[in-house]
Coordinates of C-alpha atoms (C1' of nucleotides) in Angstrom, one line a residue:
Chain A
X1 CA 90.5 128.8 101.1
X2 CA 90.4 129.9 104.8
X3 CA 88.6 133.1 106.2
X4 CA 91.3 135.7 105.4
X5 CA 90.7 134.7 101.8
X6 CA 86.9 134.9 102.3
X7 CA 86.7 137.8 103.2
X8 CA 89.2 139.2 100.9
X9 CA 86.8 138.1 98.0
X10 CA 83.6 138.9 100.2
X11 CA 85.4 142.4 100.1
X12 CA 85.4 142.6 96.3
X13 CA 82.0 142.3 95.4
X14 CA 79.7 145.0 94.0
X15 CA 76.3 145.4 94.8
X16 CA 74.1 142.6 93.8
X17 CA 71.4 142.9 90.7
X18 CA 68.6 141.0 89.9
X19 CA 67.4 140.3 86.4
X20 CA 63.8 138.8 85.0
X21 CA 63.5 135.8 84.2
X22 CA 64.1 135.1 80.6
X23 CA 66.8 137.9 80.3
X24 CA 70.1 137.1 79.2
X25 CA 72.9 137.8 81.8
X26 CA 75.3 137.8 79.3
X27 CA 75.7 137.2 75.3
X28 CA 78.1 135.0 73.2
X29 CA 81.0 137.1 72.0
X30 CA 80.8 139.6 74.5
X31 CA 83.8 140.9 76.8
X32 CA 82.3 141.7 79.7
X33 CA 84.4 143.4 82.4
X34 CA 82.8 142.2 85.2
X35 CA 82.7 138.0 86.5
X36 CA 78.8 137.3 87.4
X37 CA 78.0 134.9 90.2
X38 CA 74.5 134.0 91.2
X39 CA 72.6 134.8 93.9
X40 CA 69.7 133.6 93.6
X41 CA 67.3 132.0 91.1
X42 CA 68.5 130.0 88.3
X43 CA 70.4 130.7 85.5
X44 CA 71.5 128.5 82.0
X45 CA 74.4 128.6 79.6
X46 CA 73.3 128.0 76.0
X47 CA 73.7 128.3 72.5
X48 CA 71.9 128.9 69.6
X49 CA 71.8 127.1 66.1
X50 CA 71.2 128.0 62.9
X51 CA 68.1 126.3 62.6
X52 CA 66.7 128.5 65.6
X53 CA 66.9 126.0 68.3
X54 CA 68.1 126.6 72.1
X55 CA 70.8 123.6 73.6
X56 CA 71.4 124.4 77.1
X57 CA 74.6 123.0 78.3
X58 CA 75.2 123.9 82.4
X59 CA 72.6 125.2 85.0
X60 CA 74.3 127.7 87.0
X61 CA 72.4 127.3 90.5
X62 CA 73.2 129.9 93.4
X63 CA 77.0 129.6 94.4
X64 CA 77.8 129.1 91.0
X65 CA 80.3 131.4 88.8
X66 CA 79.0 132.0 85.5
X67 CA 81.9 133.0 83.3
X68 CA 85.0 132.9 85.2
X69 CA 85.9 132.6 81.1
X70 CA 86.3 136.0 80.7
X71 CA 88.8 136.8 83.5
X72 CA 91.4 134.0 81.4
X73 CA 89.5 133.8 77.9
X74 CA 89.1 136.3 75.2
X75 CA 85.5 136.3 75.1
X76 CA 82.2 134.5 76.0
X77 CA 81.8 131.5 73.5
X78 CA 78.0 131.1 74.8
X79 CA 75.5 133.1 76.2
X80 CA 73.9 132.8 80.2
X81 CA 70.5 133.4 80.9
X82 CA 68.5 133.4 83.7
X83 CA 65.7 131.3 84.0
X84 CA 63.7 132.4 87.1
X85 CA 64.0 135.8 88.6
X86 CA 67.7 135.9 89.7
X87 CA 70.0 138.0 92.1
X88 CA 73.9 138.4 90.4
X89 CA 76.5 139.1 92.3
X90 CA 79.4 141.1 89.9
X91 CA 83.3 140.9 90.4
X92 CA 85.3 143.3 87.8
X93 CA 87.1 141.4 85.7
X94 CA 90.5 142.9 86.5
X95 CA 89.9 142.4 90.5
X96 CA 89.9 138.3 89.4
X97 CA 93.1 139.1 87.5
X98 CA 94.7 140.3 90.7
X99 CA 93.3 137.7 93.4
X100 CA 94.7 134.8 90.8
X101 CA 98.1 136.6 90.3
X102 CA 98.3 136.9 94.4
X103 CA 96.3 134.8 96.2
X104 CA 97.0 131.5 94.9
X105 CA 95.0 129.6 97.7
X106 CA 91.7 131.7 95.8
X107 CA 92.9 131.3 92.4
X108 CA 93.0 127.3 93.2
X109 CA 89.7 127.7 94.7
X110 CA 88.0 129.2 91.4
X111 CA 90.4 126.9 89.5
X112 CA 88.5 123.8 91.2
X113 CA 85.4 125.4 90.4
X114 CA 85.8 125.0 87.0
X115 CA 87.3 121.5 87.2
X116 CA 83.8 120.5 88.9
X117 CA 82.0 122.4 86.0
X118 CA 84.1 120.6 84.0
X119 CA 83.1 116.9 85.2
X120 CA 79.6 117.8 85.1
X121 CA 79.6 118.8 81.4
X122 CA 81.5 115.1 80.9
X123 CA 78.1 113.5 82.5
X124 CA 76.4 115.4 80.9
X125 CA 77.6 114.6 77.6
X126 CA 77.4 110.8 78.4
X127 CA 73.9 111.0 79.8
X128 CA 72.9 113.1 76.6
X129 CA 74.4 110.6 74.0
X130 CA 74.1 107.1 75.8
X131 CA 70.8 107.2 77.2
X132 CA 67.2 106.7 76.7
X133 CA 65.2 110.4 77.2
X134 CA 63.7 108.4 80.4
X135 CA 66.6 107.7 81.7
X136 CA 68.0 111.0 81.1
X137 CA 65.5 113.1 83.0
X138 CA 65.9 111.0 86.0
X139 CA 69.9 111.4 86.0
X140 CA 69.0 115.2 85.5
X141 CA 66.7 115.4 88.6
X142 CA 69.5 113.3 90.6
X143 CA 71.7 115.8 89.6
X144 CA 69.7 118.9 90.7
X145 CA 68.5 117.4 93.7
X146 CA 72.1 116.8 94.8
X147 CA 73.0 120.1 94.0
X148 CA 70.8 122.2 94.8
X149 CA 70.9 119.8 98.9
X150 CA 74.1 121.5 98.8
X151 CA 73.1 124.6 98.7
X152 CA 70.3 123.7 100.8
X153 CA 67.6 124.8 98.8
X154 CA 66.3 120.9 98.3
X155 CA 65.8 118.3 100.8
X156 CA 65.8 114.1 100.0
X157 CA 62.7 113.9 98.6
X158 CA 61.9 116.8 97.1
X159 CA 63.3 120.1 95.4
X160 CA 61.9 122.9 93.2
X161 CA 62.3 123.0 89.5
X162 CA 61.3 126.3 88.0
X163 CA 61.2 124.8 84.3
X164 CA 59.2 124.2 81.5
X165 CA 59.4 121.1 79.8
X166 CA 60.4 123.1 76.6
X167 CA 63.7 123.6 78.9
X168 CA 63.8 120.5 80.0
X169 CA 63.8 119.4 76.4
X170 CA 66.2 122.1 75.0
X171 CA 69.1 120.6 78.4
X172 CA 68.5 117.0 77.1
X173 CA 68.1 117.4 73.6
X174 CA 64.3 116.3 73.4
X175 CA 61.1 117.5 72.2
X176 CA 58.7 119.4 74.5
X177 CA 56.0 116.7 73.2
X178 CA 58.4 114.0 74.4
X179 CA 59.7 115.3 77.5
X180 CA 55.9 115.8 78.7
X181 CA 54.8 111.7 77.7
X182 CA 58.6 110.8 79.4
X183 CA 57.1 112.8 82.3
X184 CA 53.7 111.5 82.7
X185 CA 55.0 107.7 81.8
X186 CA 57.9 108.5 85.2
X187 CA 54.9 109.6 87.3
X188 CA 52.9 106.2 86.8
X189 CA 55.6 104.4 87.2
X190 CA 56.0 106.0 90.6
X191 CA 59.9 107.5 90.2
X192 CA 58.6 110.9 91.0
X193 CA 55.8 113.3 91.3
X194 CA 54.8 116.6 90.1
X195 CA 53.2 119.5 92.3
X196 CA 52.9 122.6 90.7
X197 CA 56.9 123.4 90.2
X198 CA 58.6 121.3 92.7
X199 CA 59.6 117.5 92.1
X200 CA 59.3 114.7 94.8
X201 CA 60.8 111.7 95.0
X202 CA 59.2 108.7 96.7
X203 CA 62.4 106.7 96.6
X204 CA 65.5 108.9 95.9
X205 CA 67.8 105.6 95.7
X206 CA 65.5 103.6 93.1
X207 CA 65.4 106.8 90.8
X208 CA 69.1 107.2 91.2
X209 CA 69.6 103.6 90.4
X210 CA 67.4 103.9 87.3
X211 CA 68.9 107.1 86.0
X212 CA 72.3 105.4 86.6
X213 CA 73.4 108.5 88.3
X214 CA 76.8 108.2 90.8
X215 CA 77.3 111.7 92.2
X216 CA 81.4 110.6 92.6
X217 CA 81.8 113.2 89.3
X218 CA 80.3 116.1 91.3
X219 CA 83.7 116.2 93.6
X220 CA 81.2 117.4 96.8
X221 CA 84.4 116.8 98.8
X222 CA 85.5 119.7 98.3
X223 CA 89.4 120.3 100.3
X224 CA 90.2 124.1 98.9
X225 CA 86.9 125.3 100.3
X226 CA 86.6 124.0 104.0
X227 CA 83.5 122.9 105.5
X228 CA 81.8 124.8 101.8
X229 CA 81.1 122.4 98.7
X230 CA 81.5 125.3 96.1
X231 CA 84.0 127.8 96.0
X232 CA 81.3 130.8 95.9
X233 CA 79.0 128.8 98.1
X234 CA 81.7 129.5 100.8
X235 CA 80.4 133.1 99.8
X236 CA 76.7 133.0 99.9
X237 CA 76.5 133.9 103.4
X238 CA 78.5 136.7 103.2
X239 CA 76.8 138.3 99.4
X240 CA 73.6 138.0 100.6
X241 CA 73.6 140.0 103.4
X242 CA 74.3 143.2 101.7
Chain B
X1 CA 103.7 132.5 80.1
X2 CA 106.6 133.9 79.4
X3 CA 110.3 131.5 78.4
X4 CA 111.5 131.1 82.4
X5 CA 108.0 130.1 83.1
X6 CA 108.1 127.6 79.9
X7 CA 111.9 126.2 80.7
X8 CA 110.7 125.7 84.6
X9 CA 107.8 123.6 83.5
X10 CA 109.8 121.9 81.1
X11 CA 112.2 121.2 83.7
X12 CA 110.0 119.3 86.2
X13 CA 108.5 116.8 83.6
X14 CA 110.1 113.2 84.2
X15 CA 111.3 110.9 81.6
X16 CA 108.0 110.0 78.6
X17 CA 107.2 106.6 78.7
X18 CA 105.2 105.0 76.0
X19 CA 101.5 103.5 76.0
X20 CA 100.4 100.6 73.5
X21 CA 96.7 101.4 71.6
X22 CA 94.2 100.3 73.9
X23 CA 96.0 100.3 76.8
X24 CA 94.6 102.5 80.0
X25 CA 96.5 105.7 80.8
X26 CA 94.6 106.3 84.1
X27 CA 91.5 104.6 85.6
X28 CA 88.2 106.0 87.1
X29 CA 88.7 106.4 91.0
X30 CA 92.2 106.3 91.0
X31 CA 94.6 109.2 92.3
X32 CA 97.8 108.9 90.6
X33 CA 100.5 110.7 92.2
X34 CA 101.6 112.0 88.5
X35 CA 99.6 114.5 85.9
X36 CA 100.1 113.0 82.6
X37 CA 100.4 115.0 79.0
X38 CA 100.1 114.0 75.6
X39 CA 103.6 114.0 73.4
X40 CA 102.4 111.8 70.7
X41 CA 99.5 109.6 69.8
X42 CA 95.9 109.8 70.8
X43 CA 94.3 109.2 73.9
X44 CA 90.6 109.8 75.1
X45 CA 88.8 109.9 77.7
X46 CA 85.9 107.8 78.5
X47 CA 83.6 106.1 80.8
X48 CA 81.9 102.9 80.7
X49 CA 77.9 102.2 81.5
X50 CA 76.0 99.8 83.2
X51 CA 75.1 98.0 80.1
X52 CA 79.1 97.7 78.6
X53 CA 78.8 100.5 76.2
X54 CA 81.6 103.3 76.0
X55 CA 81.1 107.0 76.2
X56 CA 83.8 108.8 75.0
X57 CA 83.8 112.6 76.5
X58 CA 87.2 113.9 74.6
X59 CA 89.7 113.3 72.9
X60 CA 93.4 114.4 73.5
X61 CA 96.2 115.4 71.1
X62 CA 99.7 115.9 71.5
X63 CA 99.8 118.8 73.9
X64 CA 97.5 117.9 75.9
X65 CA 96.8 117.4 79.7
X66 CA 95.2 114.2 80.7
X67 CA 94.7 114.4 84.2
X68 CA 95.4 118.2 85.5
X69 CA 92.0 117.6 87.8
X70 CA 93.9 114.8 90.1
X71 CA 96.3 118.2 91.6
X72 CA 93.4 120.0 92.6
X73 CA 90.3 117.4 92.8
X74 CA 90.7 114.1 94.3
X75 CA 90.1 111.6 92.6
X76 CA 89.2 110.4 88.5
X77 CA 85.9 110.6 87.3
X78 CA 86.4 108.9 84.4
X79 CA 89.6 106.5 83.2
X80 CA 91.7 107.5 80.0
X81 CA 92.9 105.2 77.3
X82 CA 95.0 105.4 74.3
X83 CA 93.2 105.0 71.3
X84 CA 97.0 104.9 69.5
X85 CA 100.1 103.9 70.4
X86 CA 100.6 106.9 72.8
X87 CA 104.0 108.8 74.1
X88 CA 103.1 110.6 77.4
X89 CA 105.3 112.7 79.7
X90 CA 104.3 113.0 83.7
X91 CA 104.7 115.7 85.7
X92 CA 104.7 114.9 89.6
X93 CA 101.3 115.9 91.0
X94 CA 103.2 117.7 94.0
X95 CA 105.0 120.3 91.4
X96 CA 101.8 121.4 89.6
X97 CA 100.8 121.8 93.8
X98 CA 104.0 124.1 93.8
X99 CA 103.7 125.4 90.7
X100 CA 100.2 126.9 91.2
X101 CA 101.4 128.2 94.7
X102 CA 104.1 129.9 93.6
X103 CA 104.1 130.4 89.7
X104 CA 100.9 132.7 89.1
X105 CA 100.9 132.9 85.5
X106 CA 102.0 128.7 85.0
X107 CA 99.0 128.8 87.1
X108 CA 96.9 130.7 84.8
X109 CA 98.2 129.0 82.0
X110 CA 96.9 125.7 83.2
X111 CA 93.7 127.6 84.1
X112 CA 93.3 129.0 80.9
X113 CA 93.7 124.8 79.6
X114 CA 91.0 123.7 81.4
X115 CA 88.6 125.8 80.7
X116 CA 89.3 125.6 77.0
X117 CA 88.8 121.9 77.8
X118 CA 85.2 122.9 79.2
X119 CA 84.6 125.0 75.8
X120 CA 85.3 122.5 73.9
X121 CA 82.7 120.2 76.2
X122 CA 80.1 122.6 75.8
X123 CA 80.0 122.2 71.8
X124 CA 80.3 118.8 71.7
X125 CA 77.2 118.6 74.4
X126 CA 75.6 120.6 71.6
X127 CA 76.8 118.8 69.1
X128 CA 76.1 115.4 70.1
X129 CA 71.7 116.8 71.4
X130 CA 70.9 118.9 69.1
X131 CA 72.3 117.5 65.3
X132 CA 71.8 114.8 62.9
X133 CA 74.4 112.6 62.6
X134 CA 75.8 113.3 59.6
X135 CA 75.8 117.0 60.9
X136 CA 77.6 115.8 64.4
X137 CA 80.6 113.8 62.5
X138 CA 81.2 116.9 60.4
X139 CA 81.3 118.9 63.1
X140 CA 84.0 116.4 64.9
X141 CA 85.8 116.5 61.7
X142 CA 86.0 119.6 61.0
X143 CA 87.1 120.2 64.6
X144 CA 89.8 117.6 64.6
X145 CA 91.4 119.4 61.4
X146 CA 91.5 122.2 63.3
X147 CA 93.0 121.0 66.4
X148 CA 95.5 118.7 64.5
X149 CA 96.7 121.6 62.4
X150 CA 97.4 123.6 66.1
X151 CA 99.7 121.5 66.4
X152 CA 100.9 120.9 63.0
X153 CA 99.7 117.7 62.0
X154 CA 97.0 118.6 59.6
X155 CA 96.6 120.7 56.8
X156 CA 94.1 122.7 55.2
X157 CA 92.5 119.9 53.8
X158 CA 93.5 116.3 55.0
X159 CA 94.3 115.2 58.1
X160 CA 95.3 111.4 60.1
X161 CA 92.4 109.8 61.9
X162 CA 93.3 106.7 63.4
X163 CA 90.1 105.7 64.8
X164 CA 87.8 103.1 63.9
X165 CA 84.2 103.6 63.1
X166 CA 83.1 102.1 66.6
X167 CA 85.2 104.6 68.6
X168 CA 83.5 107.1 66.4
X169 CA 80.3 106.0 67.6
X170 CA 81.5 105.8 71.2
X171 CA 81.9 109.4 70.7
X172 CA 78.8 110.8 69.1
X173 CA 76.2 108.1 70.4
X174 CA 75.9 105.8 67.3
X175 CA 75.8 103.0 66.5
X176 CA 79.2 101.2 64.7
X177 CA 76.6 100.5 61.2
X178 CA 75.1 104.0 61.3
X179 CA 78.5 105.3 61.4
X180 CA 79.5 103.8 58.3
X181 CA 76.3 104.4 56.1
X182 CA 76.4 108.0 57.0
X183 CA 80.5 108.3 56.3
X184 CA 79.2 106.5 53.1
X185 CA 76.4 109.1 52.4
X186 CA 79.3 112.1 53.1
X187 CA 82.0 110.3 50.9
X188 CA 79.0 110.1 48.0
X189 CA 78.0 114.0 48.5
X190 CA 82.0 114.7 48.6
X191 CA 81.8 116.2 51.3
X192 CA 84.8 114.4 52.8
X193 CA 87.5 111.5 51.0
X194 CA 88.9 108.7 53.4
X195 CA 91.6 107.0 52.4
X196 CA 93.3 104.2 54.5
X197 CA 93.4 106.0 58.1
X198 CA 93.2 109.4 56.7
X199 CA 90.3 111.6 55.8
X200 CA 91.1 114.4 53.0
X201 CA 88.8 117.6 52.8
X202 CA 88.1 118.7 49.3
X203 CA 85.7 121.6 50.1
X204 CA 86.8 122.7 54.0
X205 CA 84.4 125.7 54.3
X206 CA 81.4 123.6 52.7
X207 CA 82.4 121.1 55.9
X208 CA 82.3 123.7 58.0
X209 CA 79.0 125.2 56.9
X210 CA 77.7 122.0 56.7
X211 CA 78.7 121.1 60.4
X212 CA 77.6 124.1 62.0
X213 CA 81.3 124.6 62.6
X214 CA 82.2 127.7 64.5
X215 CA 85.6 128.0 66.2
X216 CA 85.4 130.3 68.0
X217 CA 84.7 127.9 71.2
X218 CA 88.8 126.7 70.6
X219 CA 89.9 129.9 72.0
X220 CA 92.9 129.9 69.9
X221 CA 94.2 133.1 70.0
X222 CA 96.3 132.5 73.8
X223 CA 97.6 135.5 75.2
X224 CA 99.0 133.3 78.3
X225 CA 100.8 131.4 75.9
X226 CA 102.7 133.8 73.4
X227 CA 102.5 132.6 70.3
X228 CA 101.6 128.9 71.0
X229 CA 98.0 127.5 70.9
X230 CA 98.1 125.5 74.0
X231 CA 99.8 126.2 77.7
X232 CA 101.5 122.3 77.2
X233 CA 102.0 123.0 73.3
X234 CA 104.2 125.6 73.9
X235 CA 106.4 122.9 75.9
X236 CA 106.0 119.8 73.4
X237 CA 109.9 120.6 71.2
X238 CA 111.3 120.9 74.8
X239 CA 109.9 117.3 76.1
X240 CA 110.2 115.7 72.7
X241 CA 113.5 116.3 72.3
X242 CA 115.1 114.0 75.5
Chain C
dC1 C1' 36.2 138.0 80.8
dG2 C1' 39.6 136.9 77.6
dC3 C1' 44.2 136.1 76.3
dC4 C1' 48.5 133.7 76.4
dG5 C1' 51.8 130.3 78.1
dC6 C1' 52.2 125.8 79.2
dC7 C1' 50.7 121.3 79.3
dT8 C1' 48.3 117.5 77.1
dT9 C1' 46.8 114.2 73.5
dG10 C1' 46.6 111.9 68.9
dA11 C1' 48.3 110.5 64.3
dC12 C1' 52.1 109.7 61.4
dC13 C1' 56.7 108.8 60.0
dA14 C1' 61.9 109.2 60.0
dC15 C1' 66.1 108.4 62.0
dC16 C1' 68.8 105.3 63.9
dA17 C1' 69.5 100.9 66.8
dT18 C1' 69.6 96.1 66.6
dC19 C1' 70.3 91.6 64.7
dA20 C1' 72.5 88.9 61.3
dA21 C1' 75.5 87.7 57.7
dG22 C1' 79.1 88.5 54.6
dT23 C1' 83.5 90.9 52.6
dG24 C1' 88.2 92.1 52.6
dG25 C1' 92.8 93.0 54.2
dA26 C1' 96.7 92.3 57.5
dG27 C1' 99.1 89.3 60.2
dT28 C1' 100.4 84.5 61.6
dG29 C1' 101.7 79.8 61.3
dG30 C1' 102.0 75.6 58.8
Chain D
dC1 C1' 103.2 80.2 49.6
dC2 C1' 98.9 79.3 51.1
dA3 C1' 95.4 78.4 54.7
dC4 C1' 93.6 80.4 58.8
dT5 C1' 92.3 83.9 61.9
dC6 C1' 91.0 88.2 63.5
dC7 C1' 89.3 92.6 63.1
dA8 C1' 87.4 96.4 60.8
dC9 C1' 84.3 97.5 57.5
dT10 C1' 80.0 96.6 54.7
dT11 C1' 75.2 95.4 53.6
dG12 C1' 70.3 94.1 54.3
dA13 C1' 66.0 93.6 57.0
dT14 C1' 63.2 95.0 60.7
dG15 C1' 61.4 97.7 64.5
dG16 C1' 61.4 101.2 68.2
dT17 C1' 62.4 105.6 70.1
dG18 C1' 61.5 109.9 69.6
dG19 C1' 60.4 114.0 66.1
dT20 C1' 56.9 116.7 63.8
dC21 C1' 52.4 118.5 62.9
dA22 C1' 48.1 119.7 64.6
dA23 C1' 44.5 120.6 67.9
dG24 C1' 42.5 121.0 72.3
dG25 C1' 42.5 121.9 77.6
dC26 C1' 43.6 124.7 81.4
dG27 C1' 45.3 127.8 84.6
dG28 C1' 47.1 132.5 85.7
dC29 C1' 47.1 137.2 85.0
dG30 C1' 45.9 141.7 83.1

DNA sequence: CGCCGCCTTGACCACCATCAAGTGGAGTGG
DNA sequence: CCACTCCACTTGATGGTGGTCAAGGCGGCG
């Protein structure tokens, strides 16, 4: 992707919204005509079961797409919420159509997103099913601390996380009681610390070596996108100055 | 994807070549300079942990892609192995490069696999957090019959599955016993039969309600595809016939 | 001030892992 | 044809991780 095609998809945007935290962005079985990309704040995919619980499956942090389904699938299989007060950026649906029928360095671009999305959901699924819940929150706050450094919005020791443990424990498949004994049990053990909602980390390599996190699956690498580690992060600048 | 679109794809495939059971297709960290795809047998992919145990994230059928992430990321994140004896056509990694350039709706068509992949990701992240274990192997059954019979290999109500209990377990976080008491407990309730390496259905929609099973996250109704189910499916007469 | 989310703590117990041993069938070699 | 081996499946006993239920603390906001 080089600047023509930035600005070309810069171009298509419409004006950004926000929505409250809590509010769906967008429900399972819709057809929405418009692509969503956020902003700002922090959004989650998830479903709901039958017996009433939440799983959330993806965070969708600023620069992230959050249904480039609908511009290929029939219809939204899950639903997206936000989590925090968030700012969405919309792309009509038929405007994706068009950039991947004739601008094939963009269409790879948003293709790679969703091979990145992809690998995540693949670590995610081993972390949920092969590890012990401790283990699993400290792979998850590798994971957010590396992503959300990319974005810029963490630093190495310390990044914000705008979540109760009930959401912690609906992404990882524990109980809120659990999740907040995992917690405390992480803090004396000195892998992190908790100030209000932001995490630190006293030593990000010992709590990356517990949580047996390699960030290899996160592709940061990135060779459709320039000197930009997510296709829409490439954008951010641009979006937010409207 | 029209028929020139599906004879030009079929056209750049080189000759199969055949995999023994157990055998690696591809390993984590390599870049092959080939895309690989399913004719015949089943594969999975998986990664391995610190401690030795296996994860397996998926599992791929005839028609399947194995690898469409090394033409537009860099490298593997994870290594793929046949859990069968496998037949497996390979496409050079530079014509999916052309391809995409220059072949919009090919391109979409692989688009539109991967992100069925990602759907199917997303339920078996739920499946594998947020249900009992006898819950989570209906589900997988239930979604096997139905990816099987895509392809025409199962029926309404019995279909092959030539896995041992242990790479069951691999794949929904179990152990190798639990696995067998619970198939045990399910062959006792009727809610499934097994009989050498095949499992037969007597009651398919009391499976499904038992398993949560929705399919709506299989996408199955292609409209990049015409009337096959998958963008390699609609090529799998083509390959198998040299 | 009072309410409502969210976090915290305790008691209890079930699901499922682990360890260990044993069964049975398929393939191999004497 | 019959040992022998190997591998998958099976069964039992035991214990730990993490779920559930219930109650209490605590901070923010109207």
């Amino acid at each position: 992707m080089n600047d023509v095609d930035r600005a070309r998809l810069e171009a298509v945007a419409l004006p950004s919204r926000k929505v409250a935290a809590r509010e769906d962005i967008i429900r399972e079985g819709e057809v929405p005509e418009n692509v969503n990309l956020v902003l700002e704040g922090i959004a989650c995919r998830y479903k709901v079961l039958p017996n009433g619980r939440r799983a959330i499956v993806a965070f969708l942090l600023p620069g992230d797409f959050c249904d480039l389904h609908v511009a290929i699938l029939d219809h939204m299989d899950h639903t997206i919420g936000a989590l925090t007060p968030c700012t969405i950026a919309e792309i009509p649906r038929t405007t994706i159509e068009d950039l991947t029928a004739n601008w094939p360095r963009i269409a790879r671009a948003l293709w790679w997103a969703t091979l990145v999305d992809e690998g995540i959901l693949r670590e995610w699924l081993v972390n949920m099913g092969q590890r012990p819940s401790d283990r699993k929150l400290a792979h998850l706050f590798c994971e957010l601390q590396a992503r959300l450094a990319l974005v810029g919005l963490a630093t190495e020791n310390e990044f914000p996380l705008p979540l109760t443990q009930e959401e912690l424990g609906d992404t990882l498949g524990l109980s809120t009681v659990h999740v907040n004994r995992v917690l405390q049990q992480m803090r004396e053990d000195g892998l992190i610390r908790l100030q209000g909602r932001t995490v630190s980390i006293p030593d990000l390599a010992r709590l990356k070596e517990f949580g047996e996190f390699n960030p290899n699956y996160l592709h940061r690498n990135n060779k459709h996108d320039g000197a930009h580690h997510s296709a829409a992060g490439a954008l951010l600048p641009g979006l937010r100055r409207r």
